[in-house]
CSV table of N, CA and C in Angstrom, one decimal:
chain,number,residue,atom,x,y,z
A,934,HIS,N,34.5,43.9,51.2
A,934,HIS,CA,35.7,43.9,50.5
A,934,HIS,C,36.0,42.6,49.9
A,935,ASP,N,35.9,41.5,50.7
A,935,ASP,CA,36.2,40.2,50.2
A,935,ASP,C,35.2,39.8,49.1
A,936,THR,N,34.0,40.2,49.2
A,936,THR,CA,33.0,39.8,48.2
A,936,THR,C,33.3,40.5,46.9
A,937,THR,N,33.9,41.7,46.9
A,937,THR,CA,34.2,42.4,45.7
A,937,THR,C,35.4,41.7,45.0
A,938,VAL,N,36.4,41.3,45.8
A,938,VAL,CA,37.6,40.5,45.3
A,938,VAL,C,37.1,39.2,44.7
A,939,VAL,N,36.3,38.5,45.4
A,939,VAL,CA,35.8,37.2,44.8
A,939,VAL,C,35.0,37.4,43.6
A,940,ALA,N,34.1,38.4,43.5
A,940,ALA,CA,33.3,38.7,42.3
A,940,ALA,C,34.2,39.0,41.1
A,941,LEU,N,35.2,39.8,41.3
A,941,LEU,CA,36.1,40.2,40.3
A,941,LEU,C,36.8,38.9,39.8
A,942,GLN,N,37.4,38.1,40.7
A,942,GLN,CA,38.1,37.0,40.3
A,942,GLN,C,37.2,35.9,39.6
A,943,GLU,N,36.0,35.8,40.1
A,943,GLU,CA,35.1,34.8,39.5
A,943,GLU,C,34.8,35.3,38.0
A,944,ALA,N,34.5,36.6,37.9
A,944,ALA,CA,34.2,37.1,36.6
A,944,ALA,C,35.3,36.9,35.6
A,945,LEU,N,36.5,37.0,36.1
A,945,LEU,CA,37.7,36.9,35.2
A,945,LEU,C,38.1,35.4,35.1
A,946,ASN,N,37.5,34.5,35.8
A,946,ASN,CA,37.8,33.1,35.8
A,946,ASN,C,39.2,32.8,36.3
A,947,VAL,N,39.6,33.5,37.4
A,947,VAL,CA,40.9,33.3,37.9
A,947,VAL,C,40.9,33.1,39.4
A,948,SER,N,39.7,32.8,39.9
A,948,SER,CA,39.5,32.5,41.4
A,948,SER,C,40.2,31.2,41.8
A,949,ASN,N,40.8,31.2,43.0
A,949,ASN,CA,41.4,30.0,43.5
A,949,ASN,C,40.4,29.2,44.4
A,950,GLY,N,39.2,29.7,44.5
A,950,GLY,CA,38.1,29.1,45.3
A,950,GLY,C,38.2,29.3,46.8
A,951,LEU,N,39.1,30.0,47.2
A,951,LEU,CA,39.3,30.3,48.7
A,951,LEU,C,38.8,31.7,49.0
A,952,GLN,N,38.3,31.9,50.2
A,952,GLN,CA,37.9,33.2,50.7
A,952,GLN,C,39.1,34.1,50.8
A,953,PRO,N,39.1,35.3,50.2
A,953,PRO,CA,40.2,36.2,50.3
A,953,PRO,C,40.4,36.6,51.8
A,954,PRO,N,41.7,36.5,52.2
A,954,PRO,CA,42.0,36.9,53.6
A,954,PRO,C,42.0,38.4,53.8
A,955,TYR,N,42.1,38.9,55.0
A,955,TYR,CA,42.1,40.3,55.3
A,955,TYR,C,43.3,40.9,54.5
A,956,ALA,N,43.1,42.1,54.0
A,956,ALA,CA,44.1,42.9,53.3
A,956,ALA,C,44.5,42.4,51.9
A,957,SER,N,43.7,41.4,51.4
A,957,SER,CA,44.0,40.9,50.1
A,957,SER,C,43.6,41.9,49.0
A,958,CYS,N,44.1,41.8,47.9
A,958,CYS,CA,43.7,42.7,46.8
A,958,CYS,C,44.1,42.0,45.4
A,959,HIS,N,43.3,42.4,44.4
A,959,HIS,CA,43.6,42.0,43.0
A,959,HIS,C,44.0,43.2,42.3
A,960,LEU,N,45.2,43.2,41.7
A,960,LEU,CA,45.8,44.3,41.0
A,960,LEU,C,45.7,44.1,39.5
A,961,ILE,N,45.3,45.1,38.8
A,961,ILE,CA,45.3,45.0,37.3
A,961,ILE,C,46.1,46.2,36.9
A,962,GLU,N,47.2,46.0,36.2
A,962,GLU,CA,48.1,47.0,35.8
A,962,GLU,C,48.2,47.1,34.3
A,963,LEU,N,48.2,48.4,33.8
A,963,LEU,CA,48.3,48.6,32.4
A,963,LEU,C,49.7,49.2,32.0
A,964,TYR,N,50.3,48.6,31.1
A,964,TYR,CA,51.7,49.0,30.7
A,964,TYR,C,51.7,49.4,29.2
A,965,GLN,N,52.5,50.4,28.9
A,965,GLN,CA,52.7,50.8,27.5
A,965,GLN,C,54.2,50.3,27.2
A,966,GLU,N,54.2,49.4,26.2
A,966,GLU,CA,55.5,48.9,25.8
A,966,GLU,C,56.3,49.9,25.0
A,967,GLU,N,57.6,49.6,24.8
A,967,GLU,CA,58.4,50.5,24.0
A,967,GLU,C,57.9,50.8,22.6
A,968,ASN,N,57.3,49.8,22.0
A,968,ASN,CA,56.8,50.0,20.7
A,968,ASN,C,55.4,50.7,20.6
A,969,GLY,N,54.9,51.1,21.8
A,969,GLY,CA,53.7,51.9,21.9
A,969,GLY,C,52.4,51.0,22.1
A,970,ALA,N,52.6,49.7,22.0
A,970,ALA,CA,51.5,48.8,22.3
A,970,ALA,C,51.2,48.7,23.8
A,971,PHE,N,50.0,48.4,24.2
A,971,PHE,CA,49.6,48.3,25.6
A,971,PHE,C,49.4,46.8,26.0
A,972,SER,N,49.7,46.5,27.2
A,972,SER,CA,49.5,45.2,27.8
A,972,SER,C,49.0,45.3,29.2
A,973,VAL,N,48.3,44.2,29.7
A,973,VAL,CA,47.7,44.2,31.0
A,973,VAL,C,48.4,43.0,31.8
A,974,GLU,N,48.7,43.3,33.0
A,974,GLU,CA,49.2,42.3,33.9
A,974,GLU,C,48.4,42.3,35.2
A,975,MET,N,48.1,41.1,35.7
A,975,MET,CA,47.3,41.0,37.0
A,975,MET,C,48.2,40.3,38.1
A,976,PHE,N,47.9,40.7,39.3
A,976,PHE,CA,48.6,40.1,40.5
A,976,PHE,C,47.5,40.0,41.6
A,977,TYR,N,47.8,39.1,42.5
A,977,TYR,CA,46.9,38.9,43.6
A,977,TYR,C,47.8,38.9,44.9
A,978,ARG,N,47.4,39.8,45.8
A,978,ARG,CA,48.1,39.8,47.1
A,978,ARG,C,47.1,39.2,48.1
A,979,ASN,N,47.4,38.1,48.7
A,979,ASN,CA,46.4,37.4,49.5
A,979,ASN,C,46.8,37.5,51.0
A,980,GLY,N,47.2,38.7,51.4
A,980,GLY,CA,47.5,38.9,52.8
A,980,GLY,C,48.0,40.3,53.0
A,981,THR,N,48.7,40.5,54.2
A,981,THR,CA,49.2,41.8,54.5
A,981,THR,C,50.6,42.0,54.1
A,982,ASP,N,51.3,41.0,53.6
A,982,ASP,CA,52.7,41.1,53.2
A,982,ASP,C,52.7,41.7,51.8
A,983,VAL,N,53.0,43.0,51.7
A,983,VAL,CA,53.0,43.7,50.4
A,983,VAL,C,54.0,43.2,49.4
A,984,SER,N,55.1,42.5,49.9
A,984,SER,CA,56.1,42.1,49.0
A,984,SER,C,55.8,40.8,48.3
A,985,GLU,N,54.7,40.1,48.7
A,985,GLU,CA,54.3,38.8,48.1
A,985,GLU,C,53.1,39.0,47.2
A,986,LEU,N,53.4,39.3,45.9
A,986,LEU,CA,52.4,39.4,44.9
A,986,LEU,C,52.4,38.1,44.0
A,987,HIS,N,51.3,37.5,43.8
A,987,HIS,CA,51.2,36.3,43.0
A,987,HIS,C,50.7,36.7,41.6
A,988,PRO,N,51.5,36.4,40.5
A,988,PRO,CA,51.0,36.7,39.1
A,988,PRO,C,49.8,35.9,38.8
A,989,VAL,N,48.9,36.5,38.1
A,989,VAL,CA,47.6,35.9,37.7
A,989,VAL,C,47.5,36.1,36.2
A,990,SER,N,47.2,35.0,35.5
A,990,SER,CA,47.0,35.0,34.1
A,990,SER,C,45.5,34.8,33.7
A,991,LEU,N,45.0,35.6,32.9
A,991,LEU,CA,43.7,35.5,32.3
A,991,LEU,C,43.7,34.2,31.5
A,992,PRO,N,42.7,33.3,31.6
A,992,PRO,CA,42.7,32.1,30.8
A,992,PRO,C,42.6,32.5,29.3
A,993,GLY,N,43.5,32.0,28.5
A,993,GLY,CA,43.6,32.3,27.1
A,993,GLY,C,44.6,33.4,26.8
A,994,CYS,N,45.4,33.8,27.8
A,994,CYS,CA,46.4,34.8,27.6
A,994,CYS,C,47.6,34.6,28.5
A,995,SER,N,48.7,35.2,28.1
A,995,SER,CA,49.9,35.1,29.0
A,995,SER,C,49.9,36.0,30.1
A,996,GLN,N,50.9,36.0,31.0
A,996,GLN,CA,50.9,36.9,32.1
A,996,GLN,C,50.9,38.4,31.7
A,997,SER,N,51.6,38.7,30.6
A,997,SER,CA,51.6,40.0,30.0
A,997,SER,C,50.7,39.9,28.8
A,998,CYS,N,49.4,40.3,29.0
A,998,CYS,CA,48.4,40.1,28.0
A,998,CYS,C,48.2,41.3,27.2
A,999,PRO,N,48.3,41.2,25.9
A,999,PRO,CA,48.1,42.4,25.0
A,999,PRO,C,46.7,43.0,25.3
A,1000,LEU,N,46.6,44.3,25.4
A,1000,LEU,CA,45.3,45.0,25.8
A,1000,LEU,C,44.2,44.5,25.0
A,1001,GLN,N,44.3,44.4,23.7
A,1001,GLN,CA,43.1,44.1,22.9
A,1001,GLN,C,42.7,42.6,23.2
A,1002,ASP,N,43.6,41.7,23.4
A,1002,ASP,CA,43.3,40.4,23.8
A,1002,ASP,C,42.5,40.4,25.2
A,1003,PHE,N,43.0,41.2,26.1
A,1003,PHE,CA,42.4,41.3,27.4
A,1003,PHE,C,40.9,41.8,27.2
A,1004,VAL,N,40.8,42.8,26.4
A,1004,VAL,CA,39.4,43.4,26.2
A,1004,VAL,C,38.5,42.3,25.5
A,1005,ASN,N,39.0,41.6,24.5
A,1005,ASN,CA,38.2,40.5,23.9
A,1005,ASN,C,37.9,39.4,24.8
A,1006,LEU,N,38.8,39.0,25.7
A,1006,LEU,CA,38.6,37.9,26.6
A,1006,LEU,C,37.6,38.2,27.8
A,1007,THR,N,37.5,39.5,28.1
A,1007,THR,CA,36.7,39.9,29.2
A,1007,THR,C,35.4,40.6,28.7
A,1008,ARG,N,35.2,40.6,27.4
A,1008,ARG,CA,34.0,41.3,26.8
A,1008,ARG,C,32.7,40.8,27.4
A,1009,GLU,N,32.6,39.5,27.7
A,1009,GLU,CA,31.3,38.9,28.1
A,1009,GLU,C,30.9,39.4,29.5
A,1010,VAL,N,31.9,39.8,30.3
A,1010,VAL,CA,31.6,40.2,31.7
A,1010,VAL,C,31.6,41.7,31.9
A,1011,ILE,N,31.8,42.4,30.9
A,1011,ILE,CA,31.8,43.9,31.0
A,1011,ILE,C,30.5,44.4,30.5
A,1012,PRO,N,29.8,45.1,31.4
A,1012,PRO,CA,28.4,45.7,31.0
A,1012,PRO,C,28.5,46.6,29.8
A,1013,GLN,N,27.7,46.4,28.9
A,1013,GLN,CA,27.6,47.2,27.7
A,1013,GLN,C,26.6,48.3,27.9
A,1014,ASP,N,25.5,48.0,28.6
A,1014,ASP,CA,24.4,49.0,28.9
A,1014,ASP,C,24.2,48.9,30.4
A,1015,ARG,N,25.0,49.8,31.1
A,1015,ARG,CA,25.0,49.7,32.6
A,1015,ARG,C,23.6,49.9,33.2
A,1016,LYS,N,22.8,50.8,32.7
A,1016,LYS,CA,21.5,51.1,33.2
A,1016,LYS,C,20.6,49.9,33.1
A,1017,LYS,N,20.6,49.3,31.9
A,1017,LYS,CA,19.8,48.1,31.6
A,1017,LYS,C,20.2,46.9,32.4
A,1018,GLU,N,21.5,46.6,32.4
A,1018,GLU,CA,22.1,45.4,33.0
A,1018,GLU,C,22.0,45.4,34.5
A,1019,CYS,N,22.2,46.6,35.1
A,1019,CYS,CA,22.1,46.8,36.5
A,1019,CYS,C,20.7,47.1,37.0
A,1020,GLN,N,19.8,47.2,36.0
A,1020,GLN,CA,18.4,47.4,36.3
A,1020,GLN,C,18.2,48.7,37.1
A,1021,LEU,N,18.9,49.8,36.6
A,1021,LEU,CA,18.8,51.1,37.2
A,1021,LEU,C,17.6,51.8,36.8
A,1022,LYS,N,16.9,52.4,37.7
A,1022,LYS,CA,15.7,53.2,37.3
A,1022,LYS,C,16.2,54.6,36.9
A,1023,LYS,N,15.3,55.4,36.3
A,1023,LYS,CA,15.7,56.7,35.9
A,1023,LYS,C,16.4,57.5,37.0
A,1024,GLU,N,17.5,58.1,36.6
A,1024,GLU,CA,18.2,58.9,37.6
A,1024,GLU,C,17.4,60.1,38.1
A,1025,THR,N,17.4,60.3,39.4
A,1025,THR,CA,16.7,61.5,39.9
A,1025,THR,C,17.7,62.6,40.1
A,1026,THR,N,17.2,63.8,40.1
A,1026,THR,CA,18.0,65.0,40.3
A,1026,THR,C,17.6,65.5,41.7
A,1027,HIS,N,18.6,66.0,42.4
A,1027,HIS,CA,18.4,66.6,43.7
A,1027,HIS,C,18.4,68.1,43.6
A,1028,THR,N,17.4,68.7,44.2
A,1028,THR,CA,17.4,70.2,44.1
A,1028,THR,C,17.6,70.8,45.5
């Protein structure tokens, strides 16, 4: 679990460099604004206290990041060809 949180935060360039403690999580929330536009907000909970969420901002964006900006800023770390980039072999079928 902790390695998944670290990998996500490193990919987004928002890591604090510390090992995530037990029960930590990185939240990514999608909001639809009143005008119909979408935005993304991120939070980090670094412990078991669910009331303590720390806002996280993607470098190059505000805390409430317009969805298209979020997509553009994370494009380099999102796989475009999952099979190729993850070096997956041909899928097998089970009979």
